[in-house]
Coordinates of C-alpha atoms in Angstrom, one line a residue:
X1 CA -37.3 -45.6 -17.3
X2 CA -38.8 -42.1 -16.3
X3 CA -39.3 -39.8 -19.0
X4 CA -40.2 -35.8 -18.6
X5 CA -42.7 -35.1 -21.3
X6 CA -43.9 -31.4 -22.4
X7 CA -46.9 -30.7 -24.2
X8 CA -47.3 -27.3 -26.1
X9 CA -50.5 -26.7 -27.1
X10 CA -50.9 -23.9 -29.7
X11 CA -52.9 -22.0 -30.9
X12 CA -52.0 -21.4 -34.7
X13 CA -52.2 -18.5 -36.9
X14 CA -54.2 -19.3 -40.1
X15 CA -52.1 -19.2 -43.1
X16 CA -49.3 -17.2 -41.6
X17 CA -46.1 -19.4 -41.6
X18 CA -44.2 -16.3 -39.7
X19 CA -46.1 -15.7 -36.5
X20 CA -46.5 -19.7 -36.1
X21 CA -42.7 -20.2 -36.1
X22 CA -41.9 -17.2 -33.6
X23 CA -44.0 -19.6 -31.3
X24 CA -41.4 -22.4 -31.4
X25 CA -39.0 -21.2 -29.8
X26 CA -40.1 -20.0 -26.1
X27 CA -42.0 -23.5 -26.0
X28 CA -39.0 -25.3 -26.3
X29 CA -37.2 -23.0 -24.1
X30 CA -39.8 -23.5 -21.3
X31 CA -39.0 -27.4 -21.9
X32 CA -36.2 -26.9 -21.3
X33 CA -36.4 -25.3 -17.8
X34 CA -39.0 -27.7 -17.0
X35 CA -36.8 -30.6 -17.5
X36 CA -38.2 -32.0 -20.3
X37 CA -36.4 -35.3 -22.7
X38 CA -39.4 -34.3 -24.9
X39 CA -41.4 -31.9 -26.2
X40 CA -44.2 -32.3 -28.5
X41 CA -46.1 -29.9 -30.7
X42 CA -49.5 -29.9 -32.4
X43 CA -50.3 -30.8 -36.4
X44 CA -49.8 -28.8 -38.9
X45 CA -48.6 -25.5 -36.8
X46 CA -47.1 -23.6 -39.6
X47 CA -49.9 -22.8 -41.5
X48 CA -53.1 -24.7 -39.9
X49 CA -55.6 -25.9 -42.4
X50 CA -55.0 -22.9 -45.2
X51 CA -55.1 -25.7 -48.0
X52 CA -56.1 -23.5 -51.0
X53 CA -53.0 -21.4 -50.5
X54 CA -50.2 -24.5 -49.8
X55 CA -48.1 -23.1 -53.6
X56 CA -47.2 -20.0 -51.5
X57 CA -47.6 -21.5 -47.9
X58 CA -46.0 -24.7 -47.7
X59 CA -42.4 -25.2 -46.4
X60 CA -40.2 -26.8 -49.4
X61 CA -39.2 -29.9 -48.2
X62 CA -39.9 -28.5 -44.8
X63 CA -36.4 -26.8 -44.6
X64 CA -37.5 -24.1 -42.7
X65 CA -39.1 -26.4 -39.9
X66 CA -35.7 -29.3 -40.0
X67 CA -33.5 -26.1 -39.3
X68 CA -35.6 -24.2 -36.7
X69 CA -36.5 -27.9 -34.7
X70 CA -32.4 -28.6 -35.1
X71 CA -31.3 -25.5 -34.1
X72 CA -33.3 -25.4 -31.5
X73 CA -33.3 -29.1 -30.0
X74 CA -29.9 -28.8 -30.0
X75 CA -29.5 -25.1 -28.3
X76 CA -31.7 -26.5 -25.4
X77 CA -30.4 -29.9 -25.4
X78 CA -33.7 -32.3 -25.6
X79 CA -35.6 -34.3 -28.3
X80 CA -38.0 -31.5 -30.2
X81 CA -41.0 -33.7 -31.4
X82 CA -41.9 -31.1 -34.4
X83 CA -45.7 -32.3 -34.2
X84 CA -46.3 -31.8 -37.9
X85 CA -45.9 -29.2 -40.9
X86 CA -47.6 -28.8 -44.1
X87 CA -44.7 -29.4 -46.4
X88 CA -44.0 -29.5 -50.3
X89 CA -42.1 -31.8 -52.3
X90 CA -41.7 -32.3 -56.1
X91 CA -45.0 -30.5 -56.8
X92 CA -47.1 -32.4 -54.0
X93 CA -48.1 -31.4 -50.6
X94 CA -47.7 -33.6 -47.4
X95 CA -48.4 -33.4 -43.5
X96 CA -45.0 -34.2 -42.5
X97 CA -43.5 -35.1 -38.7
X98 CA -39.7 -34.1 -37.8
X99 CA -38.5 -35.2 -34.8
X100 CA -34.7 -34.3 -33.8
X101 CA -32.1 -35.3 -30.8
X102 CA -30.7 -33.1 -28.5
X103 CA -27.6 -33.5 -30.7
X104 CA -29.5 -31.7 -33.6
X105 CA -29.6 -34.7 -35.9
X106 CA -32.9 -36.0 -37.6
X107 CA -34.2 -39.1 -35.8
X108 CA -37.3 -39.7 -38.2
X109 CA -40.0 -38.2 -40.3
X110 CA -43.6 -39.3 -41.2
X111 CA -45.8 -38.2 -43.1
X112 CA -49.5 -38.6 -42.8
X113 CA -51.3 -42.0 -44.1
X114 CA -54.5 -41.6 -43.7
X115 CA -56.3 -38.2 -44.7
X116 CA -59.2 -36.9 -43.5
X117 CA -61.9 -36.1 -46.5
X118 CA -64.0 -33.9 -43.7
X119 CA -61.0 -31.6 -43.8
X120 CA -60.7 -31.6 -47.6
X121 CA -56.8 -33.3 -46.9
X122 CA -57.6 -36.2 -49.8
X123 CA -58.6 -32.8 -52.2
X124 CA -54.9 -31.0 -51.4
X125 CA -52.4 -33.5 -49.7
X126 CA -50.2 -36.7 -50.8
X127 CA -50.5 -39.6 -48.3
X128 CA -47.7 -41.2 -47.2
X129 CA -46.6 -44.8 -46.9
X130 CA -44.0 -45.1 -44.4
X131 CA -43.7 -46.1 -40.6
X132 CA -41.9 -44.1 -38.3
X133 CA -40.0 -45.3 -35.3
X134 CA -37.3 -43.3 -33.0
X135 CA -35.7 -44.1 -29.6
X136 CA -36.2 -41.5 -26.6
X137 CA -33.2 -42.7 -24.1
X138 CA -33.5 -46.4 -25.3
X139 CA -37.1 -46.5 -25.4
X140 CA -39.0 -47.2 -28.6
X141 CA -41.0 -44.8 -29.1
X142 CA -43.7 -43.7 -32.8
X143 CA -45.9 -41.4 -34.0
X144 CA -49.2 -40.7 -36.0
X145 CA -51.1 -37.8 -36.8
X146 CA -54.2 -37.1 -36.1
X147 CA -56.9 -39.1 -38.1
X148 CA -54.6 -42.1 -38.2
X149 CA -56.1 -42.9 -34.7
X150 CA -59.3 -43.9 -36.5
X151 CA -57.0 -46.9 -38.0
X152 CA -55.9 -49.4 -35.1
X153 CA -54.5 -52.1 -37.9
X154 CA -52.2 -49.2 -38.2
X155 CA -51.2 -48.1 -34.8
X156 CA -50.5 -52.2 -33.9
X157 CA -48.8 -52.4 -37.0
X158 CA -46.4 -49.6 -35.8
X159 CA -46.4 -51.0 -32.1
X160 CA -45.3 -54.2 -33.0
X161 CA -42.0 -53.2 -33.4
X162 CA -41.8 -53.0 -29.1
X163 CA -43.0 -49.4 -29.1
X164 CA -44.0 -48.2 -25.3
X165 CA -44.8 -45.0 -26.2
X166 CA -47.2 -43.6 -29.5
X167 CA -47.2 -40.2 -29.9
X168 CA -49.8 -37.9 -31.8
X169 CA -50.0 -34.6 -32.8
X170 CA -53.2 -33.4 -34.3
X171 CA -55.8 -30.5 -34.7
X172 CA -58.6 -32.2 -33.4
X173 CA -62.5 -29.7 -33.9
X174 CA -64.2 -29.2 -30.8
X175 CA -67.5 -31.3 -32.0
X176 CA -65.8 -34.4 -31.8
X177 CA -63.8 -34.3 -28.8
X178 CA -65.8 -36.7 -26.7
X179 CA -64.5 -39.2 -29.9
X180 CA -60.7 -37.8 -29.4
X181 CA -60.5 -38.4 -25.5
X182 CA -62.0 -42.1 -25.8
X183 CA -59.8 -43.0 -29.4
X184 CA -57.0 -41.6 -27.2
X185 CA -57.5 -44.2 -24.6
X186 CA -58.7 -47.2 -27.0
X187 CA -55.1 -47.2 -28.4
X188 CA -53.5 -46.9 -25.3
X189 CA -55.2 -50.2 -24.0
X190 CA -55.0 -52.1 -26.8
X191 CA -51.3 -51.5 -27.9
X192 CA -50.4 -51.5 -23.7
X193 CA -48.9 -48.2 -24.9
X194 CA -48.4 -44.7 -23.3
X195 CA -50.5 -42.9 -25.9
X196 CA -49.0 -38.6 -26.0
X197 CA -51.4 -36.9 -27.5
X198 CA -51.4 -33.2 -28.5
X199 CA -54.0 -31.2 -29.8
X200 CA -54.5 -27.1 -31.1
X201 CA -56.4 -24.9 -29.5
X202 CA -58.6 -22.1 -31.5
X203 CA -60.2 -21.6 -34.4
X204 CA -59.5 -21.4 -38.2
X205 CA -62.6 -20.1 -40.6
X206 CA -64.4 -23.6 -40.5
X207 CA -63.4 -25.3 -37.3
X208 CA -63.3 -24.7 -33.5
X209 CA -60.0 -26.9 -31.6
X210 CA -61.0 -28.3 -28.4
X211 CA -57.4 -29.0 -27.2
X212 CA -57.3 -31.2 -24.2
X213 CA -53.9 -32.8 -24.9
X214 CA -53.5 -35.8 -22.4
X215 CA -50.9 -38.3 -21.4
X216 CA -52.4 -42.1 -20.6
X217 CA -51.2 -44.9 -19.6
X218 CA -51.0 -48.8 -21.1
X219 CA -54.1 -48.9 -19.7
X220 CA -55.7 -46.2 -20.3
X221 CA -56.7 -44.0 -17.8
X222 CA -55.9 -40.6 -18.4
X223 CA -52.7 -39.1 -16.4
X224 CA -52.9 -35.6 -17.6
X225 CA -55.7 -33.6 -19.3
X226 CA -55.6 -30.0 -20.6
X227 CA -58.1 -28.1 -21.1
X228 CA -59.1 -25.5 -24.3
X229 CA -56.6 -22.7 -24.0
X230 CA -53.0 -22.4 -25.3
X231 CA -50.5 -23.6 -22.8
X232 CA -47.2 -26.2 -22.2
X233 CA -47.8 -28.6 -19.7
X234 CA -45.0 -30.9 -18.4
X235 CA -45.5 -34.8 -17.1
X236 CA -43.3 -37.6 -16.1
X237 CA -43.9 -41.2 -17.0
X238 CA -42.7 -44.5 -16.3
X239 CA -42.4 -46.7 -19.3
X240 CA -41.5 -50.0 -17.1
X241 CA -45.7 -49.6 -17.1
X242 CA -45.9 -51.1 -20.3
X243 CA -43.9 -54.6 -19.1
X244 CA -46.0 -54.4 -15.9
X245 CA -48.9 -54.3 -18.7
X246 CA -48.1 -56.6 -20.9
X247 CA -46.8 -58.9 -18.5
X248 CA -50.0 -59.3 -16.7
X249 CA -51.8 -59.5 -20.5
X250 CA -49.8 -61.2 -22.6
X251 CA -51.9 -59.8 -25.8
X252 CA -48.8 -59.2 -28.2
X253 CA -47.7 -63.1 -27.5
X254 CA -51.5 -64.1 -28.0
X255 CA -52.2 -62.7 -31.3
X256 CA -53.6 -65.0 -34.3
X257 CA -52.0 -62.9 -37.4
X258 CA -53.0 -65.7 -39.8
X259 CA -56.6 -64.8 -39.4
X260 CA -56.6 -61.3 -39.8
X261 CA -57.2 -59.2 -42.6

């Protein structure tokens, strides 16, 4: 199965929920000329990192975001991977994925399992606790965000259920991309997964964003790289890759679950 994939890569607006959603919609609309079944956006777009100021920041049950990604996945007729928003919910705060059809219904949400103390998340943020799986023209198909790429129990976890394709937004510092690109890639190979990956570009008042969103392949080599400045990139993959791959390496069929913990 071939599958157009655009990757907007942002830069975000600290803390300013208003000029971060007027980005949204010529993204998706570029998508859309480009062909795209997919676009995917970065984490946390609609405020960045601006934790201390989540009370008057933070969508309510991330209305704002479900009705702009509907409206708009619908008006342009493609799946609108919403990377993720910072959301609130019964008096807690939460890094929370939308993803809708081109029919303008909800496919899934996620919210963030593992948060990152380096960013103060663990200080502001509620983890979540669920997996998240969706179907992009028949093909299975999750995401993470971010950190989560540091867990691999959890990425297998999520691709046993026959996912060929993990996708992850994030805002990933500068400092650490060599660790990004090669995490990227680890994930790909071990889960004989397309790994989407994309990243923010900019800076907020503690961290630089060294973008490079990619694209790889099950096993892993890097089909599309870019580089540090804001831009939408579209790519087309063949997911019949991931039975070539795990035909040839039957590593799903040889696992020992009974020994692992």
């Amino acid at each position: 199965m071939k599958l157009i994939i655009s990757l907007a890569q942002l830069d975000i607006y600290f803390g300013e929920p208003d000029k971060n959603f007027a980005q949204i919609e010529p993204a998706v609309k570029q998508a859309a000329e480009e062909h795209a079944d997919i676009v995917v956006f970065p984490e946390m777009w609609n405020t960045g990192y601006d934790l201390t100021r989540f009370a008057q920041i933070a969508d309510p049950d991330g209305q704002r975001a479900k009705t702009l990604l509907a409206k708009l996945a619908k008006k342009y007729q493609l799946i609108v991977h919403g990377g993720s928003v910072a959301t609130a919910h019964n008096g807690a705060y939460y890094n929370t994925t939308y993803i809708f059809g081109p029919d303008g219904k909800q496919l899934t949400s996620y919210q963030k399992v593992h948060l990152f103390g380096l960013m103060r998340e663990d200080k502001y943020l509620s983890a979540g606790h669920e997996e998240d799986h969706f179907q992009i023209k028949g093909i299975n198909a999750t995401s993470v965000i971010c950190y989560d790429i540091r867990f691999p129990e959890w990425l297998r976890t999520l691709s046993l259920d026959d996912s060929r394709i993990i996708f992850v937004p994030a805002e990933w510092p500068t400092v650490r991309m060599p660790q990004w690109r090669r995490l990227l890639a680890a994930r790909a190979i071990e889960n004989q997964s397309f790994v989407v990956a994309v990243n923010r570009v900019g800076s907020d008042p503690d961290n630089d964003f060294g973008g490079h969103s990619g694209i790889y392949n099950p096993l892993g080599d890097e089909l599309l790289t870019l580089n540090d400045q804001p831009q939408l990139k579209t790519f087309t993959i063949d997911t019949n890759e991931t039975d070539d791959a795990r035909g040839f390496m039957p590593v799903f069929a040889d696992r020992r679950p009974e020994l692992y913990r």
